[in-house]
mmCIF file of N, CA, C and O in Angstrom:
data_model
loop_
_atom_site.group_PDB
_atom_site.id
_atom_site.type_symbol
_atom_site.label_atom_id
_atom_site.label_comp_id
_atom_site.label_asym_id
_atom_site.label_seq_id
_atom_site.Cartn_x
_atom_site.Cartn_y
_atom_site.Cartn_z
ATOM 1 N N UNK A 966 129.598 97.160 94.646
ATOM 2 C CA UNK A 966 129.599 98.483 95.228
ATOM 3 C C UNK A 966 130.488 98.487 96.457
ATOM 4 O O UNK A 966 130.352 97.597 97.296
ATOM 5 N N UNK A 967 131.261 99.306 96.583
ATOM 6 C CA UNK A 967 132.052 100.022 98.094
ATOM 7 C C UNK A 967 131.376 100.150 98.671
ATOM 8 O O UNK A 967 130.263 100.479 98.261
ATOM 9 N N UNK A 968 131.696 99.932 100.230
ATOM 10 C CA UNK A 968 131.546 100.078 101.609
ATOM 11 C C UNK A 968 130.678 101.518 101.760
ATOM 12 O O UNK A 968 129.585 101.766 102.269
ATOM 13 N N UNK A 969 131.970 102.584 100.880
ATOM 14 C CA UNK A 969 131.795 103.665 101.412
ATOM 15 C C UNK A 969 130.379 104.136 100.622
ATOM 16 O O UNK A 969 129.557 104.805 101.248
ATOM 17 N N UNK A 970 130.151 103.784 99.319
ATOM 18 C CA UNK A 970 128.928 104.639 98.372
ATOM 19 C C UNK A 970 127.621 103.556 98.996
ATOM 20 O O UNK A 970 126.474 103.995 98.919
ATOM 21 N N UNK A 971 127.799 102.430 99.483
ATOM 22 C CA UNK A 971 126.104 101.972 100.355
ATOM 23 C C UNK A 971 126.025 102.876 101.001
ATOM 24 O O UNK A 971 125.108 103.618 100.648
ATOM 25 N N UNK A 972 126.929 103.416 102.370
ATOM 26 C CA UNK A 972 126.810 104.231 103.461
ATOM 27 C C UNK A 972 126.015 105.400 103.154
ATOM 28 O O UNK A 972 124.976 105.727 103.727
ATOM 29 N N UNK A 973 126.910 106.339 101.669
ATOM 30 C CA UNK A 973 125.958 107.399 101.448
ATOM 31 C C UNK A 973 125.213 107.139 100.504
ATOM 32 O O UNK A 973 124.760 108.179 100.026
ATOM 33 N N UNK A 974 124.726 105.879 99.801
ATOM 34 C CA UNK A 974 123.433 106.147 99.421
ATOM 35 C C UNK A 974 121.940 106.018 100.911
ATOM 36 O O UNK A 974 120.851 106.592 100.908
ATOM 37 N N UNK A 975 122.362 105.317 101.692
ATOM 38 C CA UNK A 975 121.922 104.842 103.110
ATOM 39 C C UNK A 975 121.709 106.374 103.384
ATOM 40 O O UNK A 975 120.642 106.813 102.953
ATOM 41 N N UNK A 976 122.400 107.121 103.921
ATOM 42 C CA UNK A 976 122.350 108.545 104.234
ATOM 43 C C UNK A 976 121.342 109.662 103.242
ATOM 44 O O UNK A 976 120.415 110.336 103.692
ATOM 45 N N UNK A 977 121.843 109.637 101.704
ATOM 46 C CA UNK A 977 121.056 110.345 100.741
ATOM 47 C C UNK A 977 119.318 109.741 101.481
ATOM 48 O O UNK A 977 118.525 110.428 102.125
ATOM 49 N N UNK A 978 119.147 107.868 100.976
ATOM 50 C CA UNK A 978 117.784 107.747 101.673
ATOM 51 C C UNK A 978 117.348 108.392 102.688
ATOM 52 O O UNK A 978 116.215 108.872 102.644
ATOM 53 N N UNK A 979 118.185 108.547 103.861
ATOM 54 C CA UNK A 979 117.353 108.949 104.572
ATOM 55 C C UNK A 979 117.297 110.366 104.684
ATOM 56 O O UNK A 979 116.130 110.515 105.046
ATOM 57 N N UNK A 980 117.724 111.347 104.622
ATOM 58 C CA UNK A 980 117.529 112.690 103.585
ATOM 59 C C UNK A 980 116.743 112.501 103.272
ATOM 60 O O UNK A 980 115.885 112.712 104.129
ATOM 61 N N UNK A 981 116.215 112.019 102.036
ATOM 62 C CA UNK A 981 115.539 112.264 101.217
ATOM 63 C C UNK A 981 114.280 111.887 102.260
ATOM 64 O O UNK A 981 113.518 112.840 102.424
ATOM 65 N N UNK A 982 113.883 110.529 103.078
ATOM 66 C CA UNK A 982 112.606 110.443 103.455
ATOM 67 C C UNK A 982 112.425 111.759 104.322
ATOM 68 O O UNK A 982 111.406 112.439 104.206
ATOM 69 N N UNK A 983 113.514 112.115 105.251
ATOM 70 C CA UNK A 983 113.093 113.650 105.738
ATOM 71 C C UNK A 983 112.381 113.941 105.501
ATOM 72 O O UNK A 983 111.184 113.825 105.762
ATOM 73 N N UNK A 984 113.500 114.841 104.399
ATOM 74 C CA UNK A 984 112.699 116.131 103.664
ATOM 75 C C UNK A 984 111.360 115.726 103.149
ATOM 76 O O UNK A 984 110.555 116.651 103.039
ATOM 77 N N UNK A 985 110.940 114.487 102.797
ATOM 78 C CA UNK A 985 109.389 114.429 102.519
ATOM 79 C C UNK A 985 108.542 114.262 103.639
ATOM 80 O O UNK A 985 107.362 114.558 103.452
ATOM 81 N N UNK A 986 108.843 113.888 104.669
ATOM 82 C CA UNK A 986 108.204 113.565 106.059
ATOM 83 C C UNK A 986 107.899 114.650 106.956
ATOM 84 O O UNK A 986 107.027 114.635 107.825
ATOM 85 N N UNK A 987 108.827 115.761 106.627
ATOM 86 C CA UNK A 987 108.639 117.229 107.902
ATOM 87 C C UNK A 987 107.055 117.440 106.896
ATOM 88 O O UNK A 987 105.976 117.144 107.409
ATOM 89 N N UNK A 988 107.098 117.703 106.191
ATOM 90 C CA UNK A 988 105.600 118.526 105.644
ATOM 91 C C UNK A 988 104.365 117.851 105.927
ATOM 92 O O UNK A 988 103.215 118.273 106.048
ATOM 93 N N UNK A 989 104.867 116.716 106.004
ATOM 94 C CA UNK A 989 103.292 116.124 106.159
ATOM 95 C C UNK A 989 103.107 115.735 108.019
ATOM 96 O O UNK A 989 102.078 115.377 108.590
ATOM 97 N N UNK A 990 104.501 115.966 108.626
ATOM 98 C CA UNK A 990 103.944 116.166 110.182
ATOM 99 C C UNK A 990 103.754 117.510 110.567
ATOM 100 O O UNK A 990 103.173 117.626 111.646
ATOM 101 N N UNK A 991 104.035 118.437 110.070
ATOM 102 C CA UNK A 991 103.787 119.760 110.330
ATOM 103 C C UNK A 991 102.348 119.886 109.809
ATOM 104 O O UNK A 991 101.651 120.549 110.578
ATOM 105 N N UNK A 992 101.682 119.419 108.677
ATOM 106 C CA UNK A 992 100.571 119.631 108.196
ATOM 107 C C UNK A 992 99.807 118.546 108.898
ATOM 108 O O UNK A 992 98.627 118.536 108.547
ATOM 109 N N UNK A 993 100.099 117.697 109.718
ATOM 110 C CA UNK A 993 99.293 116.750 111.029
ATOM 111 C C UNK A 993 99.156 117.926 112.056
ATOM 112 O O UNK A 993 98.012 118.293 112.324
ATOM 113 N N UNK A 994 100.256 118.571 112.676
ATOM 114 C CA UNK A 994 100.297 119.533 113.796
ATOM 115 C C UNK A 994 99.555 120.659 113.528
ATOM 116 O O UNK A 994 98.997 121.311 114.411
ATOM 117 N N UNK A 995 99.509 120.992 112.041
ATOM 118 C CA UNK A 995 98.356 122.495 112.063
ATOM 119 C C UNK A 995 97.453 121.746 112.272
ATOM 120 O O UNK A 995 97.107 121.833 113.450
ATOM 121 N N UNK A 996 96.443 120.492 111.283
ATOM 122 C CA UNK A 996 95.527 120.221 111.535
ATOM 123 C C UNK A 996 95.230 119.892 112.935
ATOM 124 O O UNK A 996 94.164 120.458 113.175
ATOM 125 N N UNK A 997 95.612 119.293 113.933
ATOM 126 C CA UNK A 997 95.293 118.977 115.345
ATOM 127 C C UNK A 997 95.588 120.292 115.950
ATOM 128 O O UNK A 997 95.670 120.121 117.166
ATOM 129 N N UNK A 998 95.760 121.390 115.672
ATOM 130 C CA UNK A 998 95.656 122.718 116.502
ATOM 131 C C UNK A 998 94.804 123.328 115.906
ATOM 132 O O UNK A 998 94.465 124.261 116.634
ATOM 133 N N UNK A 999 94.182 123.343 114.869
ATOM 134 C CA UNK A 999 92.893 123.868 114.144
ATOM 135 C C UNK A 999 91.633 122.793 114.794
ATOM 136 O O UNK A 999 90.580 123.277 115.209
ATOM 137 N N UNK A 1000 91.820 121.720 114.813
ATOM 138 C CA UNK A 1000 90.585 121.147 115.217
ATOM 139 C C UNK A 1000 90.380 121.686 116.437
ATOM 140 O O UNK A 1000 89.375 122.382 116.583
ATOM 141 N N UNK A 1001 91.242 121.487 117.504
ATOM 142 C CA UNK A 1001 90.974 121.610 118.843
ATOM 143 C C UNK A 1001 90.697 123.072 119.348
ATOM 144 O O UNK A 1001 90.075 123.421 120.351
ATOM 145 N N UNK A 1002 91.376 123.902 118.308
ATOM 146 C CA UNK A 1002 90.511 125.293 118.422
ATOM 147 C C UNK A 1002 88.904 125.861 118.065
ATOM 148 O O UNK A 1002 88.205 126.833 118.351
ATOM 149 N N UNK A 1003 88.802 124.602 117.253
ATOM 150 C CA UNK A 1003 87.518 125.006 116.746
ATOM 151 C C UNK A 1003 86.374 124.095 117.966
ATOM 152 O O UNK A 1003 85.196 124.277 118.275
ATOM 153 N N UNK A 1004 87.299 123.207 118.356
ATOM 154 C CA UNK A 1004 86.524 121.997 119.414
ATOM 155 C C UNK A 1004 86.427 123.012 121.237
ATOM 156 O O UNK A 1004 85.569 122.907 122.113
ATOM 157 N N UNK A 1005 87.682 123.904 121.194
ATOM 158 C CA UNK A 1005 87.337 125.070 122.356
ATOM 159 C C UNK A 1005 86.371 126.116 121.941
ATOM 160 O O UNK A 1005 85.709 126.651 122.831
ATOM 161 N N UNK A 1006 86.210 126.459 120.774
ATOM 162 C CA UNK A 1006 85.136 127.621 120.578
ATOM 163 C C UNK A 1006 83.743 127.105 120.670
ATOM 164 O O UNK A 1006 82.877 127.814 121.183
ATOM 165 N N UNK A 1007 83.362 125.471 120.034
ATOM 166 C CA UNK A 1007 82.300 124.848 120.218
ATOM 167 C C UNK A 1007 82.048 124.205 121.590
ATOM 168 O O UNK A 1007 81.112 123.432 121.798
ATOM 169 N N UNK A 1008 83.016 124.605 122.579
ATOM 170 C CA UNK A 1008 82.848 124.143 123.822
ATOM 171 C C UNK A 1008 82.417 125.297 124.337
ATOM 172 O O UNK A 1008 81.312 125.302 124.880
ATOM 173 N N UNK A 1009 83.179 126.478 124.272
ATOM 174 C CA UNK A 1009 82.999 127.817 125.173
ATOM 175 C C UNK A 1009 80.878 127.800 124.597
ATOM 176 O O UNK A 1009 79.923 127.984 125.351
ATOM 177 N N UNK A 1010 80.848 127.526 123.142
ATOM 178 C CA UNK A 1010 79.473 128.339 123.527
ATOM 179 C C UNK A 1010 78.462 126.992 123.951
ATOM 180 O O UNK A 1010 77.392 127.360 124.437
ATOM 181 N N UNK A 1011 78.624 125.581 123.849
ATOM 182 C CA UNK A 1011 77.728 125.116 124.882
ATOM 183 C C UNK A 1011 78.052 125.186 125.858
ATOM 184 O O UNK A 1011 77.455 124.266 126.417
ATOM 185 N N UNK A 1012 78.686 125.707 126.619
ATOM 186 C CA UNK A 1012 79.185 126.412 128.339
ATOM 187 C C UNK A 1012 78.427 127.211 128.340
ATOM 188 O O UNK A 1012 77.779 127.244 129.386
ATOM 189 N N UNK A 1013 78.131 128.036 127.517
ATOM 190 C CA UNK A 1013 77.082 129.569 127.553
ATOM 191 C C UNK A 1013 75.786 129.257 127.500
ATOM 192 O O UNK A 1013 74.961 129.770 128.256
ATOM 193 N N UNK A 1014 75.489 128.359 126.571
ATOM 194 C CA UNK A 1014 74.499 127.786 125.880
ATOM 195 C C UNK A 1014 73.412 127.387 127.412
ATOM 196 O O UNK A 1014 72.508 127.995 127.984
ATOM 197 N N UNK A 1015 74.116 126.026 127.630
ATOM 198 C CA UNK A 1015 73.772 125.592 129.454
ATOM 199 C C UNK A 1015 73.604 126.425 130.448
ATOM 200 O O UNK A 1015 72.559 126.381 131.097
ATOM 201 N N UNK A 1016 74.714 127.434 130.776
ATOM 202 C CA UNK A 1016 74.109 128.585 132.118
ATOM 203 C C UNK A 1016 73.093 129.253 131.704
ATOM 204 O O UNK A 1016 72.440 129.922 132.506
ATOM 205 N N UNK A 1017 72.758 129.195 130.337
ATOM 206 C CA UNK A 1017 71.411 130.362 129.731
ATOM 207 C C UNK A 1017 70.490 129.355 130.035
ATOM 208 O O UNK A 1017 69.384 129.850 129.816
ATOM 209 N N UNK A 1018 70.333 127.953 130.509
ATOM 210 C CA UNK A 1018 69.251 126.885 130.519
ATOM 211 C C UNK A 1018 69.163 126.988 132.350
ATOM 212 O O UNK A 1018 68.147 126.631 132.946
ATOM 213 N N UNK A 1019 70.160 127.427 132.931
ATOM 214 C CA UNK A 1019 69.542 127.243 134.024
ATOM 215 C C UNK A 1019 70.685 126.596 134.840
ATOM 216 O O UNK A 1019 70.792 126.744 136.057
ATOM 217 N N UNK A 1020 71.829 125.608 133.811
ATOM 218 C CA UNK A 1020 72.452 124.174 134.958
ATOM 219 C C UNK A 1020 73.817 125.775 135.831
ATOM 220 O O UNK A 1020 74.036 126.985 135.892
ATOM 221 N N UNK A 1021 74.260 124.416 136.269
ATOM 222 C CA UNK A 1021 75.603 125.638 137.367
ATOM 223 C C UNK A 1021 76.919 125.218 136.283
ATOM 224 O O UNK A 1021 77.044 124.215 135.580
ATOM 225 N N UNK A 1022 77.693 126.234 136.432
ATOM 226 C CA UNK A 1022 79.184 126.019 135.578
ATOM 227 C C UNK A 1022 79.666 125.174 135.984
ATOM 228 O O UNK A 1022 80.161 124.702 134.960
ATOM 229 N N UNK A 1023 79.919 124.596 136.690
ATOM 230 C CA UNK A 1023 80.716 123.317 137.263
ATOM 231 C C UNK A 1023 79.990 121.724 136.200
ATOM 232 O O UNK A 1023 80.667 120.798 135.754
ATOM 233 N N UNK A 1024 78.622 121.892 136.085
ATOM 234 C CA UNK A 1024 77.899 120.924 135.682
ATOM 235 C C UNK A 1024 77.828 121.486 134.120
ATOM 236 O O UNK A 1024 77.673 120.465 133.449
ATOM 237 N N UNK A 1025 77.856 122.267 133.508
ATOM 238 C CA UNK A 1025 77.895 122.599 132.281
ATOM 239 C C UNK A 1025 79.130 122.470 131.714
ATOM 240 O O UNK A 1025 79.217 122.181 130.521
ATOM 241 N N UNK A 1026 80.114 122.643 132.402
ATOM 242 C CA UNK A 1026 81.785 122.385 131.954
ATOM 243 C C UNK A 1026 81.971 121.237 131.721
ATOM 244 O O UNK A 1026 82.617 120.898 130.730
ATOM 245 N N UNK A 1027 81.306 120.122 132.812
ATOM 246 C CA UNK A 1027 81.471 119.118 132.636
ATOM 247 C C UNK A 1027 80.855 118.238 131.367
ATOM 248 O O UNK A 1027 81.572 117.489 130.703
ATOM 249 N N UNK A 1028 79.656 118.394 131.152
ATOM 250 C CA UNK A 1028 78.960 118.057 130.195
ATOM 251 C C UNK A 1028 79.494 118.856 128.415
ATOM 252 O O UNK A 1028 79.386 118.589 127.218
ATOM 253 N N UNK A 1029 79.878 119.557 128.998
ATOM 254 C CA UNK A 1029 80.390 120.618 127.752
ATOM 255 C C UNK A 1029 81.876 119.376 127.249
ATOM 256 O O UNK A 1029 81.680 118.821 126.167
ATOM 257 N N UNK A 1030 82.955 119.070 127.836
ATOM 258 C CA UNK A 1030 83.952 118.276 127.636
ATOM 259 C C UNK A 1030 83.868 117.357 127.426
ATOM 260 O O UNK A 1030 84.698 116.712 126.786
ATOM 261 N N UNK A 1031 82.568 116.830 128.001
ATOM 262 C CA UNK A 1031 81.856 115.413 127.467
ATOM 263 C C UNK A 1031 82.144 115.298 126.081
ATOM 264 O O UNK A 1031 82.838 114.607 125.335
ATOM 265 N N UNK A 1032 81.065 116.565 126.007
ATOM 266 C CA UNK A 1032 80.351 116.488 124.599
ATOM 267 C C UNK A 1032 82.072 116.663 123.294
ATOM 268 O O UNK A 1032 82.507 115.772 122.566
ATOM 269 N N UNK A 1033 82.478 117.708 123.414
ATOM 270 C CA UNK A 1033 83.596 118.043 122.973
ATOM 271 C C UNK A 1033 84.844 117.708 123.679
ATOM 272 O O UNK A 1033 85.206 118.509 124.541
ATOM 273 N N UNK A 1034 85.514 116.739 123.481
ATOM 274 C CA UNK A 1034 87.117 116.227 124.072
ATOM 275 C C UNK A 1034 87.488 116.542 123.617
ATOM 276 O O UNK A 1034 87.183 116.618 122.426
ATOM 277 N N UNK A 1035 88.967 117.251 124.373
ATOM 278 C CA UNK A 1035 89.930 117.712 123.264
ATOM 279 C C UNK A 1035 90.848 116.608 122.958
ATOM 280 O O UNK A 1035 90.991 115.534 123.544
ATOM 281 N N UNK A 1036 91.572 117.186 121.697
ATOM 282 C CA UNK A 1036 92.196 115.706 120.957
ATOM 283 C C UNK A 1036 93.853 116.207 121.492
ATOM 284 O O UNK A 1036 94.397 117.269 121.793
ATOM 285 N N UNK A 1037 94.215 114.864 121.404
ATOM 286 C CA UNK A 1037 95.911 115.323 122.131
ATOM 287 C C UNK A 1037 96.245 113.584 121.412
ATOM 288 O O UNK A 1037 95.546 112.571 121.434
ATOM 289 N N UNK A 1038 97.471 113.823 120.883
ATOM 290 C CA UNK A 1038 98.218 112.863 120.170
ATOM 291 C C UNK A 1038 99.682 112.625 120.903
ATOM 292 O O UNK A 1038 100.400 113.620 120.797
ATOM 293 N N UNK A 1039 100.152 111.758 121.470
ATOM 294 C CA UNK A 1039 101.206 111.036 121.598
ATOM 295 C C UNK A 1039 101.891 110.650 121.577
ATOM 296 O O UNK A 1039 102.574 111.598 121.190
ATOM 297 N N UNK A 1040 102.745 109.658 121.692
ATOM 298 C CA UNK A 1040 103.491 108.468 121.306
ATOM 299 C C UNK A 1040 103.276 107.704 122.576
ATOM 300 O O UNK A 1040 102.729 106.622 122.361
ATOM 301 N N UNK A 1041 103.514 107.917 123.698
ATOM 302 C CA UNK A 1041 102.940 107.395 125.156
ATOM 303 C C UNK A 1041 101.578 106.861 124.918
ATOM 304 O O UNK A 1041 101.302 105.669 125.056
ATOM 305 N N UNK A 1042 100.733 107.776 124.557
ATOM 306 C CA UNK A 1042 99.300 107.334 124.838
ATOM 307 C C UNK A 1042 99.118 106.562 123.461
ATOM 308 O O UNK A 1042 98.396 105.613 123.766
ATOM 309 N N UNK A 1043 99.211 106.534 123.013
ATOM 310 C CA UNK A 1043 99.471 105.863 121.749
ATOM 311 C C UNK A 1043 100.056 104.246 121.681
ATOM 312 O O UNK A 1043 99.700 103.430 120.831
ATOM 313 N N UNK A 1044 101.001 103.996 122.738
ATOM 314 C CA UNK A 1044 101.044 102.717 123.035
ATOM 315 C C UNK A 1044 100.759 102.357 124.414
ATOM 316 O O UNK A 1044 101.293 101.400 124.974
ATOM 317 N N UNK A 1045 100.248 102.825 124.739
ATOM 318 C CA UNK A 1045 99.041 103.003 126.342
ATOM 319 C C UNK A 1045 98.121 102.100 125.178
ATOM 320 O O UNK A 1045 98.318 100.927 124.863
ATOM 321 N N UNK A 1046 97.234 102.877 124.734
ATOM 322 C CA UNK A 1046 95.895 102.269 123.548
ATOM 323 C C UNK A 1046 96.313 100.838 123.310
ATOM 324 O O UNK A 1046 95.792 99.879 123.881
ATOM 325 N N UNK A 1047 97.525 100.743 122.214
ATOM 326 C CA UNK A 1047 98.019 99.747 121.699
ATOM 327 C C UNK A 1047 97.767 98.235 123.113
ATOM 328 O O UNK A 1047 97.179 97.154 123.097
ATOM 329 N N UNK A 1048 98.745 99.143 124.345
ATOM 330 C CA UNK A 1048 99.029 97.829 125.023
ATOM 331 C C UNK A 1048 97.845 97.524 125.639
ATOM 332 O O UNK A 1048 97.841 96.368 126.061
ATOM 333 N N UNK A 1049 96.941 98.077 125.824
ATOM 334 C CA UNK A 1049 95.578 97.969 126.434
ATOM 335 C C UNK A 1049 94.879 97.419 125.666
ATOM 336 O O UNK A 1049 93.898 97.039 126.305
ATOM 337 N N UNK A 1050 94.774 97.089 124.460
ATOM 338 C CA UNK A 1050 93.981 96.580 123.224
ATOM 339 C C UNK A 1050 94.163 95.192 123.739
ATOM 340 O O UNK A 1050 93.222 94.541 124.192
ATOM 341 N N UNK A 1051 95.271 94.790 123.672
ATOM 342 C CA UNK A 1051 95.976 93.376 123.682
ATOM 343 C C UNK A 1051 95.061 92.609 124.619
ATOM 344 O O UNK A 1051 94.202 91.841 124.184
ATOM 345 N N UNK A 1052 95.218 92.784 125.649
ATOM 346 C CA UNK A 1052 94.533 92.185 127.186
ATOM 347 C C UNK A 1052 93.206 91.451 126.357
ATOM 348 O O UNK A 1052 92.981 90.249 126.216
ATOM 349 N N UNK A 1053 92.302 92.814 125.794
ATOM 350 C CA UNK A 1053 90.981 92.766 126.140
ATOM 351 C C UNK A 1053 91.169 91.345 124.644
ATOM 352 O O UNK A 1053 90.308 90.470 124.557
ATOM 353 N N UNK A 1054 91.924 91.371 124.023
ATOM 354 C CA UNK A 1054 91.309 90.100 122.980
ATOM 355 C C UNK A 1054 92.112 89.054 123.468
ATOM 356 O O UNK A 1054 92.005 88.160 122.628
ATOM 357 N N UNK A 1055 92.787 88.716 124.284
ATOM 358 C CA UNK A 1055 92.927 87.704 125.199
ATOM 359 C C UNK A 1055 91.921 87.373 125.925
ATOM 360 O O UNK A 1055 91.512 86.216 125.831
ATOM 361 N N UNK A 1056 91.399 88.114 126.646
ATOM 362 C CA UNK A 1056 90.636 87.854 127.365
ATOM 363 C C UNK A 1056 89.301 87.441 126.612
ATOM 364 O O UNK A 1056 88.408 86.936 127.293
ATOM 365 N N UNK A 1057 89.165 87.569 125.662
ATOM 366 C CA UNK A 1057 87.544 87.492 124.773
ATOM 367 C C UNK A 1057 88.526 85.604 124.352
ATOM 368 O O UNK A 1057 88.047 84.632 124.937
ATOM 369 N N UNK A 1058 89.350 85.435 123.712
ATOM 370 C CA UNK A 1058 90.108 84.450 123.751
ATOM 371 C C UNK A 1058 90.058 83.152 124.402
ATOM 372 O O UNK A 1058 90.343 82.091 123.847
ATOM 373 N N UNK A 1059 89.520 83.348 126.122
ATOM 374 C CA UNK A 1059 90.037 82.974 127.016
ATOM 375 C C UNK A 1059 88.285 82.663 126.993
ATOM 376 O O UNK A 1059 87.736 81.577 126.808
ATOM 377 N N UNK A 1060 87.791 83.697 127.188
ATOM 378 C CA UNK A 1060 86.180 83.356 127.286
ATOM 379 C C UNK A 1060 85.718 82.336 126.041
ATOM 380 O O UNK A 1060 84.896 81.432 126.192
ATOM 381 N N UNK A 1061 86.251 82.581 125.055
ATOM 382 C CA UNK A 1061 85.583 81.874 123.946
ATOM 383 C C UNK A 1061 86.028 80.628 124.237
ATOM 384 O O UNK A 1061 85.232 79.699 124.105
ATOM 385 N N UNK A 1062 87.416 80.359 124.699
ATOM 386 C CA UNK A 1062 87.795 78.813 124.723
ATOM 387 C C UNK A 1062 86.863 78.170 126.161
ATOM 388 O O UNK A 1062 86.408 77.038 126.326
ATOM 389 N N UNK A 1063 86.826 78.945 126.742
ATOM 390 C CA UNK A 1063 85.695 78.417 127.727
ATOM 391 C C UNK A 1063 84.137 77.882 127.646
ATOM 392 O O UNK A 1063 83.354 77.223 128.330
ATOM 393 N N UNK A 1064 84.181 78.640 126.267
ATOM 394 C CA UNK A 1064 82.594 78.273 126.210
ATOM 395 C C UNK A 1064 82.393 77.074 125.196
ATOM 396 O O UNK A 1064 81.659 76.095 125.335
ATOM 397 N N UNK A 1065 83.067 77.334 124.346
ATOM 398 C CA UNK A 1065 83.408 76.387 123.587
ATOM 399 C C UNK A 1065 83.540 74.177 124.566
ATOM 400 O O UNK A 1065 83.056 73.138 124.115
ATOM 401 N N UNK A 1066 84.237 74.352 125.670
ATOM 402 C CA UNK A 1066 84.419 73.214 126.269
ATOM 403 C C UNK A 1066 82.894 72.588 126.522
ATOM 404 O O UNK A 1066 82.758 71.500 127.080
#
């Protein structure tokens, strides 16, 4: 094969993974804006829920976000997680070879 027909089959590939890849991140992005709407409407009414019990909004908001976090996706926080993972099984690593002696 020529130089030139690897290049555009190289190119066609990646085309082609595109066009199959936009639909299924766009159908990630509705779903994470549908959850988190439905995760603010189930927040707004235990916010309501709590001042009808008596607590103060400041303390019901809080407990309300507890209960319901909203979800937020990344690439930053995403290898934030990743690099933070690492440590902690070193460190279990580090303990085990210790106990082990």
């Amino acid at each position: 094969m020529g130089k030139a027909l690897r290049i555009v089959l190289i190119v066609v590939e990646a085309l082609i993974t595109l066009i199959v890849l936009i639909p299924v991140f766009l159908w990630l992005l509705l779903n994470v804006y549908l959850v988190n709407y439905r995760i603010g409407k189930n927040r707004k009414k235990m916010v309501k829920m709590l001042r009808r019990e008596g607590l103060s909004e400041d303390v019901s908001i809080k407990i309300a976000e507890h209960m319901f976090p909203k979800m937020e996706f990344s690439l930053l926080g995403f290898r934030s997680l990743m690099s933070a993972a690492e440590p902690a099984r070193e460190k279990r690593g580090k303990l085990i070879g210790k106990q082990d002696r």
